[in-house]
Amino acid sequence: MRMLTVAAAQMGPIQKADSRAAVIARMIALLDEAKGKGADLVVYPELALTTFFPRWYHEDRGEADIWFEDAMPGPATQVLFDRAREHGIAMSFGYAEKTSDGHHFNTSVLVDKTGVIVGKYRKIHLPGHAEYDPERTHQHLEKRYFEPGDLGFPVWRTLGGVLGMAICNDRRWPETYRVMGLQGVEMVLIGYNTPSVNSQRGAEGPEKRLFHNRLSVQAGAYQNATWVVAVAKAGDEDGHHMIGGSLIVDPNGEIVAEAKTEGDELLVHACNLDETAFGKSTIFDFARHRRIEHYGIITSQ
Ligand code: CDT
């Protein structure tokens, strides 16, 4: 059996005024707890180091660079890498990335047990809008602050399995999972920040959004015979509430662990990566059963 004990490290709210150091201290506390519970891998949310800043409008785009990291690890995050390496735990977390040539991405990294970044993913499906929209109850300016990811949906052979990453809105798109499924993915790591209300549709509240979260993640897991670990940043950030509902889902699409709070909370589960084999060799044996001659429209429009 190929066992991988994963810890979904849900994080409670991060306020606009919170320092990186304060946030990283919380991440280290979760890492220490995960070590005590035998985790091999800790998964943190999207944009784990800061508040969900795309809700804030900066007329001058350059002012938003305060939310971005231009090195990883950098001066603030080195302690997190050091602690993970001391514990011999792998980790994945999201952050806002500014590249040396001035590009901006919503990024997540996969760090192995020796503290080396072995994988990087840049968010492809960017929701929201680029300009201030007075019609919305709140802003969601990901299209202002980030460029669409340019790395595709790779998978990495590490930790005894085949791992992939996606970020928040990506989890709602079947193509996200299928592109990794076609590469044999066995565990998909996803961080998210999901507002509890739809800024354009007052009637859609937290219950519906938690339902859509489960629906998307469970379907992606089942239809690709993969584990999925989906991790929220939750609760009230400066008056803006976000759903929790972090999940670990097995290759049958069943929930094996689910967050009960909207705070910092660790979900730990020992995942048998060999459980992916049955679905991949039977109902979702892609080579035998897919009919790609009928799928062209998916990539032509
Ligand atoms: N962070 C992120 O991608 N959030 C979106 C909100 C959608 S509404 C603009 C999500 O899909 O959860």
mmCIF file of C-alpha atoms in Angstrom, residues 8-271:
data_model
loop_
_atom_site.group_PDB
_atom_site.id
_atom_site.type_symbol
_atom_site.label_atom_id
_atom_site.label_comp_id
_atom_site.label_asym_id
_atom_site.label_seq_id
_atom_site.Cartn_x
_atom_site.Cartn_y
_atom_site.Cartn_z
ATOM 1 C CA ALA A 8 -5.674 19.879 5.276
ATOM 2 C CA ALA A 9 -4.687 23.021 7.190
ATOM 3 C CA GLN A 10 -7.767 25.220 7.007
ATOM 4 C CA MET A 11 -7.021 28.786 8.064
ATOM 5 C CA GLY A 12 -9.376 31.189 9.760
ATOM 6 C CA PRO A 13 -9.577 34.800 8.656
ATOM 7 C CA ILE A 14 -6.552 37.008 8.026
ATOM 8 C CA GLN A 15 -7.300 40.692 8.499
ATOM 9 C CA LYS A 16 -5.909 43.378 6.228
ATOM 10 C CA ALA A 17 -3.756 44.691 9.078
ATOM 11 C CA ASP A 18 -2.263 41.291 10.045
ATOM 12 C CA SER A 19 1.467 40.983 9.416
ATOM 13 C CA ARG A 20 3.061 38.183 7.382
ATOM 14 C CA ALA A 21 4.936 37.176 10.548
ATOM 15 C CA ALA A 22 1.681 36.715 12.498
ATOM 16 C CA VAL A 23 0.183 34.609 9.699
ATOM 17 C CA ILE A 24 3.294 32.476 9.337
ATOM 18 C CA ALA A 25 3.306 31.835 13.103
ATOM 19 C CA ARG A 26 -0.206 30.395 12.684
ATOM 20 C CA MET A 27 0.939 28.260 9.745
ATOM 21 C CA ILE A 28 3.843 26.945 11.835
ATOM 22 C CA ALA A 29 1.461 26.056 14.686
ATOM 23 C CA LEU A 30 -0.602 24.002 12.211
ATOM 24 C CA LEU A 31 2.584 22.389 10.909
ATOM 25 C CA ASP A 32 3.619 21.429 14.457
ATOM 26 C CA GLU A 33 0.171 19.938 15.084
ATOM 27 C CA ALA A 34 0.409 18.028 11.797
ATOM 28 C CA LYS A 35 3.791 16.628 12.816
ATOM 29 C CA GLY A 36 2.252 15.360 16.068
ATOM 30 C CA LYS A 37 -0.464 13.627 14.046
ATOM 31 C CA GLY A 38 1.937 11.872 11.691
ATOM 32 C CA ALA A 39 1.298 13.911 8.549
ATOM 33 C CA ASP A 40 3.526 13.557 5.487
ATOM 34 C CA LEU A 41 2.032 16.559 3.713
ATOM 35 C CA VAL A 42 0.302 19.757 4.911
ATOM 36 C CA VAL A 43 -1.932 21.650 2.498
ATOM 37 C CA TYR A 44 -2.757 25.323 3.184
ATOM 38 C CA PRO A 45 -5.245 27.613 1.377
ATOM 39 C CA GLU A 46 -5.002 29.906 -1.625
ATOM 40 C CA LEU A 47 -3.210 33.211 -0.868
ATOM 41 C CA ALA A 48 -2.367 31.799 2.553
ATOM 42 C CA LEU A 49 0.013 34.578 3.584
ATOM 43 C CA THR A 50 -2.403 37.522 3.421
ATOM 44 C CA THR A 51 -5.997 38.553 3.567
ATOM 45 C CA PHE A 52 -7.953 37.817 0.370
ATOM 46 C CA PHE A 53 -6.801 41.155 -1.066
ATOM 47 C CA PRO A 54 -8.594 40.975 -4.470
ATOM 48 C CA ARG A 55 -11.644 42.325 -2.630
ATOM 49 C CA TRP A 56 -9.774 45.633 -2.210
ATOM 50 C CA TYR A 57 -9.576 48.095 -5.113
ATOM 51 C CA HIS A 58 -6.260 49.831 -5.710
ATOM 52 C CA GLU A 59 -6.729 52.397 -8.447
ATOM 53 C CA ASP A 60 -2.964 52.399 -8.867
ATOM 54 C CA ARG A 61 -2.226 48.775 -9.716
ATOM 55 C CA GLY A 62 1.328 49.110 -8.422
ATOM 56 C CA GLU A 63 0.100 49.760 -4.870
ATOM 57 C CA ALA A 64 -1.208 46.189 -4.782
ATOM 58 C CA ASP A 65 2.364 44.906 -4.939
ATOM 59 C CA ILE A 66 2.411 45.031 -1.124
ATOM 60 C CA TRP A 67 0.444 41.764 -1.234
ATOM 61 C CA PHE A 68 2.937 39.971 -3.500
ATOM 62 C CA GLU A 69 6.094 37.931 -2.800
ATOM 63 C CA ASP A 70 9.037 38.435 -5.145
ATOM 64 C CA ALA A 71 10.986 35.479 -3.745
ATOM 65 C CA MET A 72 9.926 32.065 -2.455
ATOM 66 C CA PRO A 73 11.149 31.325 0.103
ATOM 67 C CA GLY A 74 11.649 34.965 1.012
ATOM 68 C CA PRO A 75 12.587 36.815 4.188
ATOM 69 C CA ALA A 76 9.187 36.187 5.829
ATOM 70 C CA THR A 77 8.582 32.618 4.632
ATOM 71 C CA GLN A 78 12.055 31.135 5.253
ATOM 72 C CA VAL A 79 11.059 30.161 8.819
ATOM 73 C CA LEU A 80 8.125 28.151 7.501
ATOM 74 C CA PHE A 81 10.391 26.271 5.077
ATOM 75 C CA ASP A 82 12.913 25.692 7.868
ATOM 76 C CA ARG A 83 10.308 24.252 10.244
ATOM 77 C CA ALA A 84 8.810 21.995 7.565
ATOM 78 C CA ARG A 85 12.267 20.663 6.701
ATOM 79 C CA GLU A 86 13.081 20.082 10.407
ATOM 80 C CA HIS A 87 9.857 18.105 10.741
ATOM 81 C CA GLY A 88 10.442 16.259 7.467
ATOM 82 C CA ILE A 89 6.987 17.302 6.246
ATOM 83 C CA ALA A 90 6.075 18.270 2.711
ATOM 84 C CA MET A 91 3.720 21.216 2.198
ATOM 85 C CA SER A 92 1.737 23.162 -0.352
ATOM 86 C CA PHE A 93 0.447 26.720 0.003
ATOM 87 C CA GLY A 94 -0.782 29.577 -2.117
ATOM 88 C CA TYR A 95 0.638 33.089 -2.399
ATOM 89 C CA ALA A 96 0.665 36.076 -4.728
ATOM 90 C CA GLU A 97 3.746 35.812 -6.924
ATOM 91 C CA LYS A 98 5.564 38.721 -8.573
ATOM 92 C CA THR A 99 8.206 37.490 -10.993
ATOM 93 C CA SER A 100 11.581 39.147 -11.571
ATOM 94 C CA ASP A 101 10.314 40.436 -14.926
ATOM 95 C CA GLY A 102 7.198 41.993 -13.394
ATOM 96 C CA HIS A 103 4.450 39.417 -13.989
ATOM 97 C CA HIS A 104 1.810 38.722 -11.353
ATOM 98 C CA PHE A 105 0.267 35.315 -10.680
ATOM 99 C CA ASN A 106 -1.954 33.622 -8.117
ATOM 100 C CA THR A 107 0.424 30.763 -7.376
ATOM 101 C CA SER A 108 0.820 27.662 -5.259
ATOM 102 C CA VAL A 109 3.931 25.619 -4.594
ATOM 103 C CA LEU A 110 4.604 22.030 -3.639
ATOM 104 C CA VAL A 111 7.564 21.675 -1.290
ATOM 105 C CA ASP A 112 9.064 18.245 -0.621
ATOM 106 C CA LYS A 113 10.157 16.873 2.762
ATOM 107 C CA THR A 114 13.643 18.350 2.341
ATOM 108 C CA GLY A 115 12.311 21.879 1.879
ATOM 109 C CA VAL A 116 12.845 21.992 -1.889
ATOM 110 C CA ILE A 117 10.145 23.436 -4.156
ATOM 111 C CA VAL A 118 9.395 20.586 -6.539
ATOM 112 C CA GLY A 119 6.244 21.986 -8.144
ATOM 113 C CA LYS A 120 4.702 25.321 -9.012
ATOM 114 C CA TYR A 121 1.206 26.013 -10.308
ATOM 115 C CA ARG A 122 -0.236 29.351 -11.429
ATOM 116 C CA LYS A 123 -4.017 29.753 -11.259
ATOM 117 C CA ILE A 124 -5.619 29.446 -14.673
ATOM 118 C CA HIS A 125 -9.307 30.211 -14.080
ATOM 119 C CA LEU A 126 -9.344 33.746 -12.671
ATOM 120 C CA PRO A 127 -12.847 34.779 -11.580
ATOM 121 C CA GLY A 128 -14.203 38.263 -11.064
ATOM 122 C CA HIS A 129 -13.436 41.472 -12.946
ATOM 123 C CA ALA A 130 -10.667 43.965 -13.672
ATOM 124 C CA GLU A 131 -12.317 47.328 -12.972
ATOM 125 C CA TYR A 132 -14.163 48.669 -9.947
ATOM 126 C CA ASP A 133 -17.805 47.585 -10.245
ATOM 127 C CA PRO A 134 -20.232 49.675 -8.173
ATOM 128 C CA GLU A 135 -23.098 47.248 -8.972
ATOM 129 C CA ARG A 136 -21.536 44.469 -6.886
ATOM 130 C CA THR A 137 -21.937 44.043 -3.137
ATOM 131 C CA HIS A 138 -18.197 43.422 -2.960
ATOM 132 C CA GLN A 139 -15.313 43.516 -5.379
ATOM 133 C CA HIS A 140 -13.513 40.442 -6.699
ATOM 134 C CA LEU A 141 -10.594 41.908 -8.645
ATOM 135 C CA GLU A 142 -8.554 38.840 -9.526
ATOM 136 C CA LYS A 143 -8.619 39.812 -13.197
ATOM 137 C CA ARG A 144 -7.070 43.169 -12.214
ATOM 138 C CA TYR A 145 -4.225 41.863 -10.128
ATOM 139 C CA PHE A 146 -3.280 38.538 -11.758
ATOM 140 C CA GLU A 147 -2.488 37.204 -15.204
ATOM 141 C CA PRO A 148 -3.850 33.756 -16.135
ATOM 142 C CA GLY A 149 -1.393 31.036 -15.218
ATOM 143 C CA ASP A 150 1.109 30.044 -17.898
ATOM 144 C CA LEU A 151 2.225 26.634 -16.636
ATOM 145 C CA GLY A 152 -0.774 24.465 -17.526
ATOM 146 C CA PHE A 153 -1.861 21.727 -15.117
ATOM 147 C CA PRO A 154 1.280 19.654 -14.562
ATOM 148 C CA VAL A 155 1.581 16.700 -12.200
ATOM 149 C CA TRP A 156 4.620 15.730 -10.155
ATOM 150 C CA ARG A 157 5.944 12.309 -9.207
ATOM 151 C CA THR A 158 6.787 12.873 -5.558
ATOM 152 C CA LEU A 159 5.903 11.555 -2.078
ATOM 153 C CA GLY A 160 5.391 8.102 -3.576
ATOM 154 C CA GLY A 161 2.550 9.229 -5.842
ATOM 155 C CA VAL A 162 1.415 11.513 -8.645
ATOM 156 C CA LEU A 163 0.338 14.902 -7.305
ATOM 157 C CA GLY A 164 -1.207 17.979 -8.907
ATOM 158 C CA MET A 165 -2.411 21.397 -7.800
ATOM 159 C CA ALA A 166 -5.285 23.734 -8.621
ATOM 160 C CA ILE A 167 -6.467 26.957 -7.014
ATOM 161 C CA CYS A 168 -9.961 27.914 -5.887
ATOM 162 C CA ASN A 169 -12.116 28.720 -8.922
ATOM 163 C CA ASP A 170 -10.241 26.020 -10.885
ATOM 164 C CA ARG A 171 -12.079 23.430 -8.766
ATOM 165 C CA ARG A 172 -15.371 24.275 -10.442
ATOM 166 C CA TRP A 173 -14.101 23.323 -13.919
ATOM 167 C CA PRO A 174 -14.075 19.649 -14.969
ATOM 168 C CA GLU A 175 -11.186 20.324 -17.366
ATOM 169 C CA THR A 176 -8.923 21.093 -14.400
ATOM 170 C CA TYR A 177 -9.218 17.586 -13.006
ATOM 171 C CA ARG A 178 -9.385 15.856 -16.380
ATOM 172 C CA VAL A 179 -6.133 17.374 -17.659
ATOM 173 C CA MET A 180 -4.404 16.076 -14.539
ATOM 174 C CA GLY A 181 -6.410 12.844 -14.636
ATOM 175 C CA LEU A 182 -5.049 12.161 -18.098
ATOM 176 C CA GLN A 183 -1.568 12.380 -16.582
ATOM 177 C CA GLY A 184 -2.503 9.814 -13.926
ATOM 178 C CA VAL A 185 -2.976 12.177 -10.998
ATOM 179 C CA GLU A 186 -3.572 10.460 -7.651
ATOM 180 C CA MET A 187 -3.995 13.473 -5.380
ATOM 181 C CA VAL A 188 -5.040 17.024 -6.272
ATOM 182 C CA LEU A 189 -4.236 19.796 -3.787
ATOM 183 C CA ILE A 190 -6.557 22.817 -3.876
ATOM 184 C CA GLY A 191 -6.666 25.972 -1.758
ATOM 185 C CA TYR A 192 -9.599 28.366 -1.858
ATOM 186 C CA ASN A 193 -11.083 31.667 -0.634
ATOM 187 C CA THR A 194 -14.802 31.666 -1.395
ATOM 188 C CA PRO A 195 -17.013 34.566 -0.299
ATOM 189 C CA SER A 196 -20.192 33.351 1.421
ATOM 190 C CA VAL A 197 -22.414 35.434 -0.816
ATOM 191 C CA ASN A 198 -22.534 35.974 -4.544
ATOM 192 C CA SER A 199 -21.749 39.645 -5.202
ATOM 193 C CA GLN A 200 -24.266 39.686 -8.088
ATOM 194 C CA ARG A 201 -27.037 37.486 -6.730
ATOM 195 C CA GLY A 202 -28.201 38.212 -3.188
ATOM 196 C CA ALA A 203 -30.131 34.955 -2.784
ATOM 197 C CA GLU A 204 -27.044 32.762 -3.060
ATOM 198 C CA GLY A 205 -25.701 32.327 0.453
ATOM 199 C CA PRO A 206 -23.266 30.077 2.321
ATOM 200 C CA GLU A 207 -25.324 26.848 2.193
ATOM 201 C CA LYS A 208 -25.497 26.935 -1.613
ATOM 202 C CA ARG A 209 -21.812 27.812 -1.821
ATOM 203 C CA LEU A 210 -20.829 24.962 0.495
ATOM 204 C CA PHE A 211 -22.964 22.650 -1.641
ATOM 205 C CA HIS A 212 -21.239 23.805 -4.852
ATOM 206 C CA ASN A 213 -17.878 23.318 -3.176
ATOM 207 C CA ARG A 214 -18.649 19.710 -2.255
ATOM 208 C CA LEU A 215 -20.305 19.018 -5.607
ATOM 209 C CA SER A 216 -17.311 20.231 -7.608
ATOM 210 C CA VAL A 217 -14.648 18.532 -5.530
ATOM 211 C CA GLN A 218 -16.489 15.226 -5.148
ATOM 212 C CA ALA A 219 -17.261 15.067 -8.877
ATOM 213 C CA GLY A 220 -13.660 15.863 -9.809
ATOM 214 C CA ALA A 221 -12.373 13.145 -7.494
ATOM 215 C CA TYR A 222 -14.807 10.477 -8.642
ATOM 216 C CA GLN A 223 -14.603 11.162 -12.381
ATOM 217 C CA ASN A 224 -10.822 10.974 -12.323
ATOM 218 C CA ALA A 225 -10.368 8.368 -9.585
ATOM 219 C CA THR A 226 -8.175 10.650 -7.508
ATOM 220 C CA TRP A 227 -7.916 11.924 -3.969
ATOM 221 C CA VAL A 228 -8.716 15.635 -3.662
ATOM 222 C CA VAL A 229 -7.736 17.828 -0.730
ATOM 223 C CA ALA A 230 -9.594 21.155 -0.776
ATOM 224 C CA VAL A 231 -8.603 23.694 1.852
ATOM 225 C CA ALA A 232 -10.363 26.938 2.746
ATOM 226 C CA LYS A 233 -9.401 30.244 4.183
ATOM 227 C CA ALA A 234 -12.585 30.878 6.118
ATOM 228 C CA GLY A 235 -14.492 33.260 8.318
ATOM 229 C CA ASP A 236 -14.820 37.014 8.551
ATOM 230 C CA GLU A 237 -12.032 39.084 7.004
ATOM 231 C CA ASP A 238 -12.654 42.777 7.731
ATOM 232 C CA GLY A 239 -16.416 42.296 7.444
ATOM 233 C CA HIS A 240 -16.274 39.938 4.433
ATOM 234 C CA HIS A 241 -17.315 36.419 5.285
ATOM 235 C CA MET A 242 -15.937 33.337 3.508
ATOM 236 C CA ILE A 243 -17.109 29.738 3.644
ATOM 237 C CA GLY A 244 -15.071 27.055 5.376
ATOM 238 C CA GLY A 245 -15.974 23.484 4.535
ATOM 239 C CA SER A 246 -12.475 22.168 3.839
ATOM 240 C CA LEU A 247 -12.652 18.607 2.536
ATOM 241 C CA ILE A 248 -10.638 15.495 1.939
ATOM 242 C CA VAL A 249 -12.370 13.382 -0.725
ATOM 243 C CA ASP A 250 -11.457 9.830 -1.719
ATOM 244 C CA PRO A 251 -11.248 8.423 -5.280
ATOM 245 C CA ASN A 252 -14.884 7.278 -5.017
ATOM 246 C CA GLY A 253 -15.911 10.888 -4.504
ATOM 247 C CA GLU A 254 -16.767 10.317 -0.864
ATOM 248 C CA ILE A 255 -15.892 12.792 1.865
ATOM 249 C CA VAL A 256 -13.532 11.269 4.423
ATOM 250 C CA ALA A 257 -12.895 14.449 6.444
ATOM 251 C CA GLU A 258 -14.654 17.814 6.604
ATOM 252 C CA ALA A 259 -13.956 20.960 8.644
ATOM 253 C CA LYS A 260 -16.337 21.762 11.489
ATOM 254 C CA THR A 261 -15.191 25.323 12.179
ATOM 255 C CA GLU A 262 -14.311 28.508 10.326
ATOM 256 C CA GLY A 263 -10.994 28.860 12.122
ATOM 257 C CA ASP A 264 -7.525 27.353 11.955
ATOM 258 C CA GLU A 265 -8.334 23.642 11.894
ATOM 259 C CA LEU A 266 -6.425 20.567 10.845
ATOM 260 C CA LEU A 267 -8.053 17.600 9.065
ATOM 261 C CA VAL A 268 -5.774 14.581 8.938
ATOM 262 C CA HIS A 269 -6.361 11.465 6.875
ATOM 263 C CA ALA A 270 -4.157 8.534 5.873
ATOM 264 C CA CYS A 271 -4.742 8.216 2.122
#
